[in-house]
mmCIF file of C-alpha atoms in Angstrom:
data_model
loop_
_atom_site.group_PDB
_atom_site.id
_atom_site.type_symbol
_atom_site.label_atom_id
_atom_site.label_comp_id
_atom_site.label_asym_id
_atom_site.label_seq_id
_atom_site.Cartn_x
_atom_site.Cartn_y
_atom_site.Cartn_z
ATOM 1 C CA MET A 1 -33.116 -52.061 21.542
ATOM 2 C CA ILE A 2 -36.338 -52.378 23.488
ATOM 3 C CA ASP A 3 -36.962 -49.499 25.874
ATOM 4 C CA ILE A 4 -38.903 -50.944 28.818
ATOM 5 C CA ASN A 5 -39.990 -47.436 29.806
ATOM 6 C CA ASN A 6 -42.225 -47.411 26.729
ATOM 7 C CA LEU A 7 -43.773 -50.809 27.488
ATOM 8 C CA ASN A 8 -46.752 -51.859 29.548
ATOM 9 C CA LYS A 9 -45.644 -53.771 32.665
ATOM 10 C CA ILE A 10 -48.329 -56.163 33.879
ATOM 11 C CA ASP A 11 -48.943 -57.522 37.344
ATOM 12 C CA GLU A 12 -46.947 -60.716 36.798
ATOM 13 C CA THR A 13 -43.429 -61.912 37.464
ATOM 14 C CA ARG A 14 -41.468 -65.043 36.630
ATOM 15 C CA THR A 15 -38.479 -66.546 38.389
ATOM 16 C CA TYR A 16 -35.706 -68.114 36.297
ATOM 17 C CA THR A 17 -32.341 -69.597 37.174
ATOM 18 C CA LEU A 18 -29.365 -67.684 35.783
ATOM 19 C CA ARG A 19 -25.761 -68.183 36.884
ATOM 20 C CA GLY A 20 -27.068 -70.793 39.286
ATOM 21 C CA GLN A 21 -29.188 -68.246 41.128
ATOM 22 C CA LYS A 22 -32.939 -67.629 41.133
ATOM 23 C CA GLU A 23 -33.809 -64.250 39.633
ATOM 24 C CA THR A 24 -37.268 -62.675 39.394
ATOM 25 C CA PHE A 25 -38.233 -60.750 36.261
ATOM 26 C CA ASP A 26 -41.105 -58.389 35.571
ATOM 27 C CA ILE A 27 -43.404 -59.280 32.689
ATOM 28 C CA TYR A 28 -44.201 -56.826 29.884
ATOM 29 C CA THR A 29 -46.467 -56.813 26.861
ATOM 30 C CA ILE A 30 -44.255 -56.134 23.848
ATOM 31 C CA PRO A 31 -45.582 -55.024 20.434
ATOM 32 C CA LEU A 32 -44.873 -57.776 17.906
ATOM 33 C CA ASN A 33 -43.193 -55.366 15.491
ATOM 34 C CA LEU A 34 -40.353 -54.846 18.002
ATOM 35 C CA LEU A 35 -39.453 -58.529 18.015
ATOM 36 C CA LYS A 36 -37.253 -60.777 15.907
ATOM 37 C CA TYR A 37 -36.947 -64.552 15.733
ATOM 38 C CA ASN A 38 -33.882 -66.324 17.046
ATOM 39 C CA GLU A 39 -32.116 -67.764 13.989
ATOM 40 C CA LYS A 40 -30.217 -70.129 16.316
ATOM 41 C CA ASN A 41 -33.459 -71.796 17.382
ATOM 42 C CA GLY A 42 -32.609 -75.489 17.507
ATOM 43 C CA ARG A 43 -35.997 -76.613 16.228
ATOM 44 C CA ILE A 44 -35.466 -75.034 12.798
ATOM 45 C CA ALA A 45 -31.703 -75.324 12.298
ATOM 46 C CA SER A 46 -31.962 -77.664 9.304
ATOM 47 C CA TYR A 47 -34.624 -75.489 7.666
ATOM 48 C CA ILE A 48 -32.227 -72.562 7.804
ATOM 49 C CA THR A 49 -29.342 -74.551 6.294
ATOM 50 C CA GLU A 50 -31.687 -75.668 3.505
ATOM 51 C CA TYR A 51 -32.751 -72.102 2.749
ATOM 52 C CA ILE A 52 -29.163 -70.843 2.740
ATOM 53 C CA ASP A 53 -28.193 -73.748 0.508
ATOM 54 C CA GLU A 54 -30.833 -72.691 -2.023
ATOM 55 C CA GLN A 55 -30.684 -68.887 -1.680
ATOM 56 C CA ASN A 56 -27.171 -68.266 -0.303
ATOM 57 C CA TYR A 57 -28.400 -65.771 2.326
ATOM 58 C CA LEU A 58 -30.924 -64.972 5.010
ATOM 59 C CA PRO A 59 -32.929 -61.747 4.547
ATOM 60 C CA ASN A 60 -31.436 -58.705 6.282
ATOM 61 C CA ASP A 61 -34.793 -56.983 6.407
ATOM 62 C CA VAL A 62 -36.388 -57.869 9.767
ATOM 63 C CA GLN A 63 -39.898 -58.135 8.372
ATOM 64 C CA LYS A 64 -38.858 -60.519 5.580
ATOM 65 C CA PHE A 65 -36.657 -62.461 7.997
ATOM 66 C CA ASN A 66 -39.546 -62.892 10.443
ATOM 67 C CA GLU A 67 -41.880 -64.019 7.650
ATOM 68 C CA LEU A 68 -39.373 -66.668 6.606
ATOM 69 C CA ILE A 69 -38.646 -67.984 10.100
ATOM 70 C CA GLU A 70 -42.355 -68.060 10.980
ATOM 71 C CA LYS A 71 -42.857 -70.372 8.003
ATOM 72 C CA PHE A 72 -40.128 -72.682 9.305
ATOM 73 C CA ILE A 73 -41.571 -72.682 12.840
ATOM 74 C CA VAL A 74 -44.965 -73.769 11.524
ATOM 75 C CA GLU A 75 -43.556 -76.415 9.161
ATOM 76 C CA SER A 76 -41.255 -77.951 11.744
ATOM 77 C CA ALA A 77 -44.149 -79.058 13.993
ATOM 78 C CA SER A 78 -47.454 -78.157 12.365
ATOM 79 C CA ASP A 79 -49.672 -80.098 14.792
ATOM 80 C CA ALA A 80 -48.008 -78.590 17.858
ATOM 81 C CA PHE A 81 -48.271 -75.140 16.299
ATOM 82 C CA LYS A 82 -52.008 -75.513 15.619
ATOM 83 C CA LYS A 83 -52.540 -76.574 19.215
ATOM 84 C CA THR A 84 -50.598 -73.573 20.534
ATOM 85 C CA LYS A 85 -52.441 -71.181 18.243
ATOM 86 C CA ASN A 86 -55.869 -72.526 19.236
ATOM 87 C CA ASN A 87 -55.008 -72.345 22.937
ATOM 88 C CA ILE A 88 -53.854 -68.728 22.655
ATOM 89 C CA LYS A 89 -56.910 -67.769 20.628
ATOM 90 C CA GLN A 90 -59.264 -69.261 23.240
ATOM 91 C CA LEU A 91 -57.405 -68.518 26.474
ATOM 92 C CA GLY A 92 -54.848 -65.860 25.589
ATOM 93 C CA GLN A 93 -51.105 -66.252 26.102
ATOM 94 C CA ILE A 94 -50.702 -67.858 29.510
ATOM 95 C CA GLU A 95 -46.984 -68.604 29.768
ATOM 96 C CA PRO A 96 -44.686 -65.606 29.164
ATOM 97 C CA ALA A 97 -41.893 -65.806 26.617
ATOM 98 C CA ILE A 98 -38.316 -64.643 27.190
ATOM 99 C CA VAL A 99 -36.902 -61.852 25.042
ATOM 100 C CA LEU A 100 -33.480 -60.235 24.942
ATOM 101 C CA ASN A 101 -33.465 -56.453 25.123
ATOM 102 C CA ASN A 102 -32.350 -56.398 21.466
ATOM 103 C CA GLY A 103 -35.745 -57.881 20.564
ATOM 104 C CA ILE A 104 -34.657 -61.479 19.865
ATOM 105 C CA VAL A 105 -37.064 -64.102 21.191
ATOM 106 C CA VAL A 106 -34.974 -66.780 22.926
ATOM 107 C CA ASP A 107 -37.908 -68.749 24.315
ATOM 108 C CA GLY A 108 -41.440 -68.649 22.947
ATOM 109 C CA ASN A 109 -40.933 -68.636 19.177
ATOM 110 C CA ARG A 110 -44.048 -70.759 18.638
ATOM 111 C CA ARG A 111 -46.144 -68.429 20.798
ATOM 112 C CA PHE A 112 -44.711 -65.480 18.873
ATOM 113 C CA SER A 113 -45.687 -67.176 15.592
ATOM 114 C CA ALA A 114 -49.223 -67.895 16.776
ATOM 115 C CA LEU A 115 -49.728 -64.280 17.811
ATOM 116 C CA ARG A 116 -48.369 -63.027 14.496
ATOM 117 C CA GLN A 117 -50.896 -65.131 12.609
ATOM 118 C CA LEU A 118 -53.781 -64.155 14.877
ATOM 119 C CA GLN A 119 -52.896 -60.486 14.473
ATOM 120 C CA ARG A 120 -52.871 -60.813 10.667
ATOM 121 C CA GLU A 121 -56.202 -62.605 10.795
ATOM 122 C CA GLY A 122 -57.752 -59.724 12.745
ATOM 123 C CA ALA A 123 -58.536 -61.876 15.773
ATOM 124 C CA GLY A 124 -58.261 -58.895 18.127
ATOM 125 C CA ALA A 125 -55.939 -56.114 19.268
ATOM 126 C CA GLU A 126 -54.819 -58.155 22.289
ATOM 127 C CA PHE A 127 -52.997 -60.552 19.937
ATOM 128 C CA GLY A 128 -50.665 -57.786 18.769
ATOM 129 C CA TYR A 129 -48.443 -58.176 21.850
ATOM 130 C CA LEU A 130 -46.160 -60.860 23.221
ATOM 131 C CA LYS A 131 -46.165 -61.259 26.981
ATOM 132 C CA ALA A 132 -42.534 -61.746 28.009
ATOM 133 C CA ALA A 133 -39.727 -61.272 30.477
ATOM 134 C CA ILE A 134 -36.893 -59.097 29.141
ATOM 135 C CA ILE A 135 -33.263 -60.029 29.742
ATOM 136 C CA ASN A 136 -30.436 -57.550 29.261
ATOM 137 C CA GLU A 137 -28.058 -59.465 26.993
ATOM 138 C CA SER A 138 -25.055 -57.385 28.055
ATOM 139 C CA GLN A 139 -25.335 -58.730 31.606
ATOM 140 C CA TYR A 140 -25.106 -62.409 30.675
ATOM 141 C CA SER A 141 -22.855 -64.564 28.533
ATOM 142 C CA ASP A 142 -24.115 -66.560 25.546
ATOM 143 C CA LYS A 143 -23.604 -69.721 27.592
ATOM 144 C CA GLU A 144 -25.714 -68.404 30.486
ATOM 145 C CA ILE A 145 -28.555 -67.470 28.140
ATOM 146 C CA LYS A 146 -28.313 -70.841 26.367
ATOM 147 C CA THR A 147 -28.398 -72.591 29.753
ATOM 148 C CA LEU A 148 -31.647 -70.822 30.582
ATOM 149 C CA GLU A 149 -33.061 -71.831 27.199
ATOM 150 C CA LEU A 150 -32.112 -75.468 27.795
ATOM 151 C CA ASN A 151 -33.630 -75.435 31.270
ATOM 152 C CA LEU A 152 -36.938 -74.148 29.929
ATOM 153 C CA GLN A 153 -37.071 -76.442 26.897
ATOM 154 C CA HIS A 154 -36.352 -79.599 28.835
ATOM 155 C CA ALA A 155 -38.662 -78.714 31.703
ATOM 156 C CA ARG A 156 -41.690 -78.802 29.410
ATOM 157 C CA GLU A 157 -43.455 -81.610 27.614
ATOM 158 C CA SER A 158 -42.825 -79.703 24.377
ATOM 159 C CA LYS A 159 -39.321 -81.172 24.274
ATOM 160 C CA VAL A 160 -40.773 -84.370 22.788
ATOM 161 C CA ASP A 161 -41.645 -82.636 19.497
ATOM 162 C CA TYR A 162 -37.989 -81.878 18.829
ATOM 163 C CA ASN A 163 -37.016 -83.479 15.507
ATOM 164 C CA PRO A 164 -34.084 -85.897 16.135
ATOM 165 C CA THR A 165 -31.990 -84.148 13.493
ATOM 166 C CA GLU A 166 -32.557 -80.723 15.050
ATOM 167 C CA ARG A 167 -31.559 -82.105 18.449
ATOM 168 C CA THR A 168 -28.369 -83.484 16.892
ATOM 169 C CA ILE A 169 -27.595 -80.052 15.447
ATOM 170 C CA ASP A 170 -28.074 -78.497 18.886
ATOM 171 C CA ILE A 171 -25.576 -81.012 20.279
ATOM 172 C CA TYR A 172 -23.117 -79.998 17.571
ATOM 173 C CA ARG A 173 -23.505 -76.299 18.322
ATOM 174 C CA ASP A 174 -23.362 -76.624 22.097
ATOM 175 C CA LEU A 175 -20.843 -79.438 22.608
ATOM 176 C CA ILE A 176 -18.695 -79.813 19.477
ATOM 177 C CA LYS A 177 -18.410 -76.592 17.469
ATOM 178 C CA ASP A 178 -15.340 -74.529 18.428
ATOM 179 C CA GLY A 179 -14.634 -76.931 21.289
ATOM 180 C CA GLY A 180 -18.141 -76.651 22.712
ATOM 181 C CA GLN A 181 -19.434 -74.238 25.337
ATOM 182 C CA PHE A 182 -20.683 -77.056 27.608
ATOM 183 C CA THR A 183 -19.093 -80.228 28.928
ATOM 184 C CA PRO A 184 -21.155 -83.425 28.621
ATOM 185 C CA ALA A 185 -21.678 -83.383 32.396
ATOM 186 C CA GLU A 186 -22.944 -79.775 32.326
ATOM 187 C CA TYR A 187 -25.252 -80.466 29.404
ATOM 188 C CA ALA A 188 -26.664 -83.575 31.067
ATOM 189 C CA HIS A 189 -27.426 -81.555 34.189
ATOM 190 C CA GLU A 190 -29.086 -78.698 32.303
ATOM 191 C CA THR A 191 -31.230 -81.009 30.155
ATOM 192 C CA ASP A 192 -32.207 -83.476 32.883
ATOM 193 C CA SER A 193 -30.377 -86.281 31.091
ATOM 194 C CA THR A 194 -27.393 -88.534 31.844
ATOM 195 C CA GLU A 195 -23.778 -88.047 30.845
ATOM 196 C CA SER A 196 -23.739 -91.395 29.021
ATOM 197 C CA LYS A 197 -26.806 -90.362 26.982
ATOM 198 C CA ILE A 198 -25.217 -87.026 26.100
ATOM 199 C CA ASN A 199 -22.004 -88.789 25.055
ATOM 200 C CA GLU A 200 -24.109 -91.002 22.797
ATOM 201 C CA GLU A 201 -25.699 -87.913 21.225
ATOM 202 C CA ILE A 202 -22.223 -86.435 20.684
ATOM 203 C CA ARG A 203 -21.185 -89.605 18.830
ATOM 204 C CA ILE A 204 -24.311 -89.441 16.633
ATOM 205 C CA SER A 205 -23.688 -85.761 15.893
ATOM 206 C CA LYS A 206 -20.075 -86.501 14.894
ATOM 207 C CA LEU A 207 -21.242 -89.361 12.686
ATOM 208 C CA LEU A 208 -23.688 -87.005 10.990
ATOM 209 C CA LEU A 209 -20.884 -84.522 10.345
ATOM 210 C CA ASP A 210 -18.713 -87.358 8.982
ATOM 211 C CA TYR A 211 -21.518 -88.547 6.715
ATOM 212 C CA LEU A 212 -22.144 -85.084 5.287
ATOM 213 C CA GLU A 213 -18.397 -84.736 4.676
ATOM 214 C CA TYR A 214 -18.403 -88.170 3.025
ATOM 215 C CA ILE A 215 -21.096 -87.145 0.526
ATOM 216 C CA LYS A 216 -19.293 -83.827 -0.040
ATOM 217 C CA GLU A 217 -22.174 -81.826 1.462
ATOM 218 C CA PRO A 218 -20.670 -80.520 4.756
ATOM 219 C CA PHE A 219 -23.054 -78.993 7.283
ATOM 220 C CA LYS A 220 -26.137 -79.457 5.059
ATOM 221 C CA PHE A 221 -28.174 -80.711 7.983
ATOM 222 C CA HIS A 222 -31.428 -80.595 6.030
ATOM 223 C CA ILE A 223 -30.239 -83.626 4.049
ATOM 224 C CA ALA A 224 -30.206 -85.587 7.307
ATOM 225 C CA ARG A 225 -33.709 -84.369 8.154
ATOM 226 C CA ASN A 226 -35.139 -85.098 4.713
ATOM 227 C CA LEU A 227 -33.629 -88.596 4.586
ATOM 228 C CA LYS A 228 -34.404 -89.349 8.256
ATOM 229 C CA LEU A 229 -30.827 -90.386 8.979
ATOM 230 C CA ASP A 230 -31.141 -90.513 12.766
ATOM 231 C CA GLY A 231 -32.114 -94.210 12.875
ATOM 232 C CA PRO A 232 -29.474 -95.441 10.392
ATOM 233 C CA LEU A 233 -26.712 -93.423 12.068
ATOM 234 C CA ARG A 234 -27.586 -94.907 15.473
ATOM 235 C CA GLU A 235 -27.153 -98.371 13.955
ATOM 236 C CA VAL A 236 -23.801 -97.279 12.521
ATOM 237 C CA ASP A 237 -22.775 -96.158 16.010
ATOM 238 C CA LYS A 238 -23.705 -99.527 17.521
ATOM 239 C CA ILE A 239 -21.751 -101.404 14.856
ATOM 240 C CA LEU A 240 -18.644 -99.238 15.200
ATOM 241 C CA ARG A 241 -18.691 -99.722 18.982
ATOM 242 C CA SER A 242 -18.974 -103.514 18.723
ATOM 243 C CA ASN A 243 -16.006 -105.298 20.288
ATOM 244 C CA LYS A 244 -16.194 -107.735 17.357
ATOM 245 C CA VAL A 245 -15.084 -105.010 14.952
ATOM 246 C CA ASP A 246 -11.324 -104.552 14.786
ATOM 247 C CA VAL A 247 -10.169 -100.999 15.553
ATOM 248 C CA GLU A 248 -8.040 -100.874 12.401
ATOM 249 C CA SER A 249 -11.074 -101.774 10.275
ATOM 250 C CA LYS A 250 -13.442 -99.133 11.635
ATOM 251 C CA GLU A 251 -12.773 -96.480 8.990
ATOM 252 C CA ASP A 252 -13.373 -99.054 6.249
ATOM 253 C CA VAL A 253 -16.525 -100.176 8.042
ATOM 254 C CA LYS A 254 -17.732 -96.586 8.309
ATOM 255 C CA GLU A 255 -17.196 -96.075 4.564
ATOM 256 C CA LEU A 256 -19.085 -99.290 3.836
ATOM 257 C CA LEU A 257 -22.020 -98.243 6.000
ATOM 258 C CA PHE A 258 -22.096 -94.683 4.651
ATOM 259 C CA ALA A 259 -22.092 -95.990 1.071
ATOM 260 C CA ASN A 260 -25.064 -98.180 1.909
ATOM 261 C CA ILE A 261 -26.985 -95.304 3.526
ATOM 262 C CA LEU A 262 -26.317 -93.183 0.432
ATOM 263 C CA THR A 263 -27.479 -95.838 -2.045
ATOM 264 C CA LEU A 264 -30.459 -97.151 -0.072
ATOM 265 C CA ASP A 265 -33.328 -94.958 -1.201
ATOM 266 C CA SER A 266 -36.356 -96.907 -0.010
ATOM 267 C CA GLY A 267 -37.606 -99.336 2.619
ATOM 268 C CA ASP A 268 -36.416 -99.688 6.173
ATOM 269 C CA ILE A 269 -32.886 -98.294 5.871
ATOM 270 C CA THR A 270 -32.284 -98.668 9.613
ATOM 271 C CA ARG A 271 -33.008 -102.416 9.457
ATOM 272 C CA LYS A 272 -30.843 -102.855 6.356
ATOM 273 C CA ILE A 273 -27.908 -101.168 8.072
ATOM 274 C CA ARG A 274 -28.516 -103.358 11.131
ATOM 275 C CA ASP A 275 -28.433 -106.482 8.920
ATOM 276 C CA LEU A 276 -24.933 -105.584 7.725
ATOM 277 C CA ARG A 277 -23.671 -106.246 11.242
ATOM 278 C CA ARG A 278 -23.934 -109.965 10.450
ATOM 279 C CA VAL A 279 -21.198 -109.515 7.847
ATOM 280 C CA ILE A 280 -19.110 -106.808 9.504
ATOM 281 C CA GLU A 281 -18.565 -108.748 12.747
ATOM 282 C CA LYS A 282 -16.981 -111.636 10.811
ATOM 283 C CA PRO A 283 -13.497 -110.405 9.741
ATOM 284 C CA GLU A 284 -13.091 -112.800 6.825
ATOM 285 C CA LYS A 285 -16.548 -111.956 5.437
ATOM 286 C CA LEU A 286 -15.920 -108.218 5.922
ATOM 287 C CA ASP A 287 -12.605 -108.391 4.034
ATOM 288 C CA GLU A 288 -14.278 -110.265 1.199
ATOM 289 C CA MET A 289 -17.041 -107.681 0.936
ATOM 290 C CA LEU A 290 -14.644 -104.724 1.096
ATOM 291 C CA GLN A 291 -12.456 -106.186 -1.637
ATOM 292 C CA GLU A 292 -15.485 -106.731 -3.829
ATOM 293 C CA LEU A 293 -16.534 -103.092 -3.423
ATOM 294 C CA GLU A 294 -13.101 -101.451 -3.428
ATOM 295 C CA ASP A 295 -13.274 -100.166 -7.006
ATOM 296 C CA THR A 296 -16.908 -99.138 -6.565
ATOM 297 C CA PHE A 297 -16.013 -97.020 -3.535
ATOM 298 C CA ASP A 298 -13.308 -95.286 -5.573
ATOM 299 C CA ASP A 299 -15.828 -94.605 -8.351
ATOM 300 C CA LEU A 300 -18.327 -93.316 -5.791
ATOM 301 C CA ASP A 301 -15.836 -90.888 -4.258
ATOM 302 C CA GLU A 302 -14.819 -89.698 -7.725
ATOM 303 C CA GLU A 303 -18.454 -89.139 -8.684
ATOM 304 C CA LEU A 304 -19.212 -87.183 -5.498
ATOM 305 C CA SER A 305 -16.119 -85.030 -6.010
ATOM 306 C CA SER A 306 -17.049 -84.473 -9.642
ATOM 307 C CA HIS A 307 -20.521 -83.227 -8.662
ATOM 308 C CA LYS A 308 -18.935 -80.729 -6.280
ATOM 309 C CA GLU A 309 -16.383 -79.469 -8.829
ATOM 310 C CA GLU A 310 -18.964 -79.122 -11.587
ATOM 311 C CA GLU A 311 -21.323 -77.133 -9.370
ATOM 312 C CA GLU A 312 -18.597 -74.829 -8.103
ATOM 313 C CA LYS A 313 -17.358 -74.271 -11.651
ATOM 314 C CA ARG A 314 -20.882 -73.488 -12.821
ATOM 315 C CA ILE A 315 -21.376 -70.941 -10.053
ATOM 316 C CA GLY A 316 -17.839 -69.621 -10.393
ATOM 317 C CA ILE A 317 -16.558 -70.030 -6.845
ATOM 318 C CA SER A 318 -13.394 -71.385 -5.271
ATOM 319 C CA GLU A 319 -12.621 -73.756 -2.434
ATOM 320 C CA ASP A 320 -12.001 -70.958 0.074
ATOM 321 C CA THR A 321 -15.375 -69.246 -0.397
ATOM 322 C CA ASP A 322 -18.000 -69.162 2.335
ATOM 323 C CA TYR A 323 -20.726 -69.881 -0.213
ATOM 324 C CA ILE A 324 -22.726 -73.029 0.524
ATOM 325 C CA ARG A 325 -23.254 -75.044 -2.639
ATOM 326 C CA LYS A 326 -26.304 -76.270 -4.455
ATOM 327 C CA PRO A 327 -27.976 -78.672 -5.020
ATOM 328 C CA SER A 328 -29.367 -79.956 -1.733
ATOM 329 C CA LYS A 329 -29.921 -83.493 -2.999
ATOM 330 C CA VAL A 330 -27.233 -86.069 -3.728
ATOM 331 C CA SER A 331 -27.726 -88.230 -6.790
ATOM 332 C CA ILE A 332 -25.555 -91.236 -7.610
ATOM 333 C CA SER A 333 -25.355 -93.143 -10.889
ATOM 334 C CA LYS A 334 -27.560 -96.211 -11.192
ATOM 335 C CA GLU A 335 -24.532 -98.411 -11.892
ATOM 336 C CA ILE A 336 -22.852 -97.562 -8.569
ATOM 337 C CA THR A 337 -26.116 -97.723 -6.636
ATOM 338 C CA GLU A 338 -26.998 -101.155 -7.990
ATOM 339 C CA LYS A 339 -23.473 -102.491 -7.382
ATOM 340 C CA VAL A 340 -23.460 -101.491 -3.690
ATOM 341 C CA LYS A 341 -26.967 -102.875 -3.185
ATOM 342 C CA LYS A 342 -26.250 -106.139 -4.989
ATOM 343 C CA VAL A 343 -23.017 -106.892 -3.117
ATOM 344 C CA SER A 344 -24.476 -105.911 0.268
ATOM 345 C CA GLU A 345 -27.622 -107.972 -0.183
ATOM 346 C CA LYS A 346 -25.602 -110.977 -1.362
ATOM 347 C CA HIS A 347 -23.327 -110.969 1.679
ATOM 348 C CA VAL A 348 -26.141 -110.309 4.155
ATOM 349 C CA GLU A 349 -28.194 -113.184 2.703
ATOM 350 C CA SER A 350 -25.157 -115.468 2.861
ATOM 351 C CA ALA A 351 -24.637 -114.531 6.517
ATOM 352 C CA LYS A 352 -28.294 -115.253 7.307
ATOM 353 C CA ILE A 353 -28.077 -118.690 5.680
ATOM 354 C CA SER A 354 -24.887 -119.443 7.597
ATOM 355 C CA GLU A 355 -26.523 -118.402 10.862
ATOM 356 C CA ALA A 356 -29.550 -120.592 10.133
ATOM 357 C CA GLN A 357 -27.306 -123.552 9.437
ATOM 358 C CA LYS A 358 -25.533 -123.082 12.755
ATOM 359 C CA GLN A 359 -28.723 -122.489 14.715
ATOM 360 C CA PRO A 360 -28.865 -126.094 16.093
ATOM 361 C CA ILE A 361 -25.302 -125.790 17.421
ATOM 362 C CA GLU A 362 -25.998 -122.409 19.037
ATOM 363 C CA ALA A 363 -29.247 -123.657 20.594
ATOM 364 C CA LEU A 364 -27.534 -126.752 22.035
ATOM 365 C CA SER A 365 -24.661 -124.657 23.338
ATOM 366 C CA LYS A 366 -27.121 -122.389 25.160
ATOM 367 C CA ALA A 367 -28.932 -125.451 26.556
ATOM 368 C CA ILE A 368 -25.664 -126.809 27.966
ATOM 369 C CA ASP A 369 -24.944 -123.434 29.543
ATOM 370 C CA ARG A 370 -28.343 -123.554 31.254
ATOM 371 C CA LEU A 371 -27.711 -127.096 32.494
ATOM 372 C CA ASN A 372 -24.393 -125.996 33.951
ATOM 373 C CA ASP A 373 -26.290 -123.324 35.890
ATOM 374 C CA ILE A 374 -28.003 -126.036 37.939
ATOM 375 C CA ASP A 375 -26.679 -126.259 41.489
ATOM 376 C CA SER A 376 -26.039 -130.001 41.995
ATOM 377 C CA ASP A 377 -26.091 -129.696 45.801
ATOM 378 C CA ALA A 378 -29.447 -127.915 45.666
ATOM 379 C CA ALA A 379 -30.774 -130.676 43.385
ATOM 380 C CA LYS A 380 -29.814 -133.289 45.965
ATOM 381 C CA ARG A 381 -31.702 -131.442 48.691
ATOM 382 C CA LEU A 382 -35.004 -131.262 46.770
ATOM 383 C CA VAL A 383 -38.078 -132.533 48.623
ATOM 384 C CA LEU A 384 -39.617 -135.771 47.331
ATOM 385 C CA LYS A 385 -42.304 -134.148 45.115
ATOM 386 C CA ASP A 386 -39.830 -131.696 43.517
ATOM 387 C CA LYS A 387 -37.247 -134.450 43.092
ATOM 388 C CA GLU A 388 -39.776 -136.537 41.147
ATOM 389 C CA GLU A 389 -40.456 -133.572 38.843
ATOM 390 C CA PHE A 390 -36.721 -132.969 38.458
ATOM 391 C CA ASN A 391 -36.067 -136.591 37.490
ATOM 392 C CA SER A 392 -38.984 -136.511 35.043
ATOM 393 C CA LEU A 393 -37.462 -133.503 33.293
ATOM 394 C CA LEU A 394 -34.077 -135.285 33.191
ATOM 395 C CA ASP A 395 -35.729 -138.236 31.446
ATOM 396 C CA LYS A 396 -37.309 -135.895 28.878
ATOM 397 C CA ALA A 397 -33.935 -134.237 28.250
ATOM 398 C CA ALA A 398 -32.282 -137.658 27.825
ATOM 399 C CA LYS A 399 -34.943 -138.749 25.298
ATOM 400 C CA ILE A 400 -34.482 -135.529 23.274
ATOM 401 C CA ILE A 401 -30.716 -136.029 23.224
ATOM 402 C CA SER A 402 -31.180 -139.675 22.221
ATOM 403 C CA CYS A 403 -33.428 -138.689 19.307
ATOM 404 C CA TYR A 404 -30.875 -136.203 17.980
ATOM 405 C CA LYS A 405 -28.099 -138.795 18.271
ATOM 406 C CA GLU A 406 -30.148 -141.352 16.353
ATOM 407 C CA SER A 407 -31.037 -138.870 13.585
ATOM 408 C CA ASN A 408 -27.364 -138.033 13.090
#
């Protein structure tokens, strides 16, 4: 625990909102060796899952733990980190961090990292301290401290450098895991967002969880970050919410889309998932595609399950262990990959050709709709000059229609 009686209090204060009330805190300079990173920092959540996946633990030793997390902080947003470090080196630390009295930095991890590097580089004794407000953790609930963290993160421009996957993980932790500690309405208020936007993020987070379960790699969020799954999953969400997709078909559709995400390893995956909507929204075409891939999906599930069983057998663990498996990458046989790609591309191309063939009908239908929008009474009341223009356009429309009739 940090003893504030042994710290240097400077002539600064900061006011934060806690429990809905404004509270003013003194600011102290805290030696860096008394501090520890927050392993629940949303910006590095997937880096931590990746490390645990490979090493099966986080270091217990504070010094080794801090070295590891510092590395993740820098890697997660290297350009933003360099900017922060340069600013602190030139101007000093301007904005105080927030630290719990147990030494955990809840806001200011990038500033903490910059100071650590500057101290190691011998930039000056002044860089050996973090300027921060200290909050007694025993006086506030986890939710109240998280609320403060959200308020600060979303009040700064720095929120834009949040990786989409890390933001999705934060949504999972705050709104889904163990029933969630916030309601969508509360979270929208604390993050200066809208409830509908937060509900969308909840759907994306649940889809990510479903996808990781589908590939037999539950909670390995780094896979989503490495494969940049945010865009494809948002397209999956749009397709599943389409009123042209039958409710009873949605689980089959989800499996179809997940299989495509898994087997598409290059190019614009988001666009390719979007193209599948052409097939999925036509029930007869969807059924045809699903039947064609039915055996392949069974083979795919068997292969994914086999990978899991082989790895667990190699390591010597059982289903009820807390150990998170290796490897972090999912590899699928070429035969299955090529089959899913071939069938998907065939049906998408067929749908595109069909749409092109029907384009004249759709264009004419839209033209008729526009003509029906014309107010006939208003047309009769047109002044002479406008009436002449109106009649001229009618003649042009009649000639176009006549030409189409003659060509058919």
